[in-house]
Coordinates of C-alpha atoms in Angstrom, one line a residue:
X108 CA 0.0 0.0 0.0
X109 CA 1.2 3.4 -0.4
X110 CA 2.0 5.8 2.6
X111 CA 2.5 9.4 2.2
X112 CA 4.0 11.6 4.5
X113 CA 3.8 15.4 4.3
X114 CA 6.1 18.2 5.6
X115 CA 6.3 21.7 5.3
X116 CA 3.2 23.5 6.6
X117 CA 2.9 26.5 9.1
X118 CA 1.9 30.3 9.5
X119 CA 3.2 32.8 6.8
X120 CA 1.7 36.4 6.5
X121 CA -0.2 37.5 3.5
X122 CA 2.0 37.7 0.1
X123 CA 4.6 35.3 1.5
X124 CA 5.3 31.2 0.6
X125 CA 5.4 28.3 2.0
X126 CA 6.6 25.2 -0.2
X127 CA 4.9 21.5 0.9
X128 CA 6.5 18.7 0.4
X129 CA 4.6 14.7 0.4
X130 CA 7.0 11.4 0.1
X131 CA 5.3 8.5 -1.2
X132 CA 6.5 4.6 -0.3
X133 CA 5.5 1.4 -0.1
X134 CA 4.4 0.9 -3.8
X135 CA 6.0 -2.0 -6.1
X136 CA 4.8 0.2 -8.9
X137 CA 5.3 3.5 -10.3
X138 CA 3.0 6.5 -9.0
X139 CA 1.5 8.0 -11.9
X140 CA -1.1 10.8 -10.7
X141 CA -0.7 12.7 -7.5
X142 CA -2.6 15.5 -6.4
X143 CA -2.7 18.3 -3.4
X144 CA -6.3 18.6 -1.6
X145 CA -6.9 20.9 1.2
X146 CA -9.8 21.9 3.7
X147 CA -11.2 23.5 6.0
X148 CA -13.8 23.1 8.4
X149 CA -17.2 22.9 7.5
X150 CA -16.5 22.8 3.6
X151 CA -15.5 19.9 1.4
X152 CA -12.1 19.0 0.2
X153 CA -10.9 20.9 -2.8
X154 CA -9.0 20.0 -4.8
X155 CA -5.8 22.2 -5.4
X156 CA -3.3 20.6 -8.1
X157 CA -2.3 17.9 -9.5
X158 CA 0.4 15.8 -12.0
X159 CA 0.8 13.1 -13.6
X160 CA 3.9 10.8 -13.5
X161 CA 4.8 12.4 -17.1
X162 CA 4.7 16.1 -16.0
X163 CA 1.4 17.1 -17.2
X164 CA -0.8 19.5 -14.1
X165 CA -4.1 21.4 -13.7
X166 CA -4.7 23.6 -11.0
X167 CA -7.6 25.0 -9.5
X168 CA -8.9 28.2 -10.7
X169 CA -8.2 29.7 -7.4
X170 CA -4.5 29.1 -7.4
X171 CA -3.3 29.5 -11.0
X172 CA -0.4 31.7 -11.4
X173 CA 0.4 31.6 -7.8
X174 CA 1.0 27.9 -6.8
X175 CA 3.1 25.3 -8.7
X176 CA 2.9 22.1 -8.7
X177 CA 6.4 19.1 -9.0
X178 CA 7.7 16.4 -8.7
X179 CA 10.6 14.4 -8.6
X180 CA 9.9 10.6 -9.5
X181 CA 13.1 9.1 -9.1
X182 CA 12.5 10.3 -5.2
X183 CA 8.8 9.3 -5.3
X184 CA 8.1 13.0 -3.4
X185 CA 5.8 15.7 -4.9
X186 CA 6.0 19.3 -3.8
X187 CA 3.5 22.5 -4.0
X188 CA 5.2 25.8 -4.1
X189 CA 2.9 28.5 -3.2
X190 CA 3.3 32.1 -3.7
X191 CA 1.8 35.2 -3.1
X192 CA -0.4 33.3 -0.5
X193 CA -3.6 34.9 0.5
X194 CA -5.7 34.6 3.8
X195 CA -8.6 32.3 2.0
X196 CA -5.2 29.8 1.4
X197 CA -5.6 29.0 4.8
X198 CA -6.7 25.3 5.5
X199 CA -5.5 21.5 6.1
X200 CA -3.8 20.5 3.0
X201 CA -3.5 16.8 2.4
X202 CA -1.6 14.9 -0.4
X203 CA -3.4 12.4 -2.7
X204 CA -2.6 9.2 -4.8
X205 CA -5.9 8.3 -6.6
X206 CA -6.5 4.9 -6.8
X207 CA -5.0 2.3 -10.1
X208 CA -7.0 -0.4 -10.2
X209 CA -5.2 -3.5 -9.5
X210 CA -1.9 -2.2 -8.5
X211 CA -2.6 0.2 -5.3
X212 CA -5.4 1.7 -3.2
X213 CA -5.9 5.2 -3.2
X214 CA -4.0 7.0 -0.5
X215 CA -4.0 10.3 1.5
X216 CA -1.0 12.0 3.6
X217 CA -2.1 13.0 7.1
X218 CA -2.4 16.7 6.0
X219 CA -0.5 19.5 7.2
X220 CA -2.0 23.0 8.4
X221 CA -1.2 26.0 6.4
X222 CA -2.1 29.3 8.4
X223 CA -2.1 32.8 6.4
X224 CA -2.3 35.8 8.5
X225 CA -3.9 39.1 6.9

C-alpha cells in the first residue's frame, strides 16, 4: 500500500510562501497521478493541483499563477510551491494518490496545516 508523509506546513503572513513537500512509499509500482487537496472546516475538500507521473498539471482556478505544482519521480516525493499566499489559502492541505485499479489503493497523507495571516 502506499503511505505518504507530508512536511512543510505552518503560519506565513499574506504575500509570502510556504513550499509543501509529500514522500510516497510502499508501492511496487510507479506512481503516476498525485494530487494536493486541502480543507477546512465545514466545507468539502478541494482539490488544489495535481500531476501526472509524465509532468502534465491542472490547477484550480483559485490558485493558478500563484502555486506550482512538481515532482521528482526518481524520489517518489511531490511538492506544491505557493506564492503570493492569501488569507482564503488558509486550511489542512492533504496529499493524494488516486487509486490504479489492480496495483494500489488510493491514499491520502495526514495533511498538514497552512495558516495565512492578513
Amino acid at each position: 500500500q502506499v503511505q505518504l508523509v507530508e512536511s512543510g506546513g505552518g503560519l506565513v503572513q499574506a504575500g509570502g510562501s510556504l513550499r509543501l513537500s509529500c514522500a510516497a512509499s510502499g508501492s511496487r509500482f510507479i506512481i503516476n497521478a498525485m494530487g494536493w487537496y486541502r480543507q477546512v472546516p465545514g466545507k468539502q475538500r478541494e482539490l488544489v493541483a495535481a500531476i501526472t507521473s509524465g509532468g502534465r498539471t491542472n490547477y484550480a482556478d483559485s490558485v493558478k499563477d500563484r502555486f506550482t505544482i512538481s515532482r521528482d519521480n526518481a524520489k517518489n516525493t511531490m511538492y506544491l510551491q505557493m506564492n503570493s499566499l492569501k488569507p482564503e489559502d488558509t486550511a489542512v492541505y492533504y496529499c493524494n494518490v488516486p487509486q490504479r485499479y489492480g496495483l494500489y489503493a488510493e491514499a491520502w497523507g495526514q495533511g498538514t496545516q497552512v495558516t495565512v495571516s492578513s
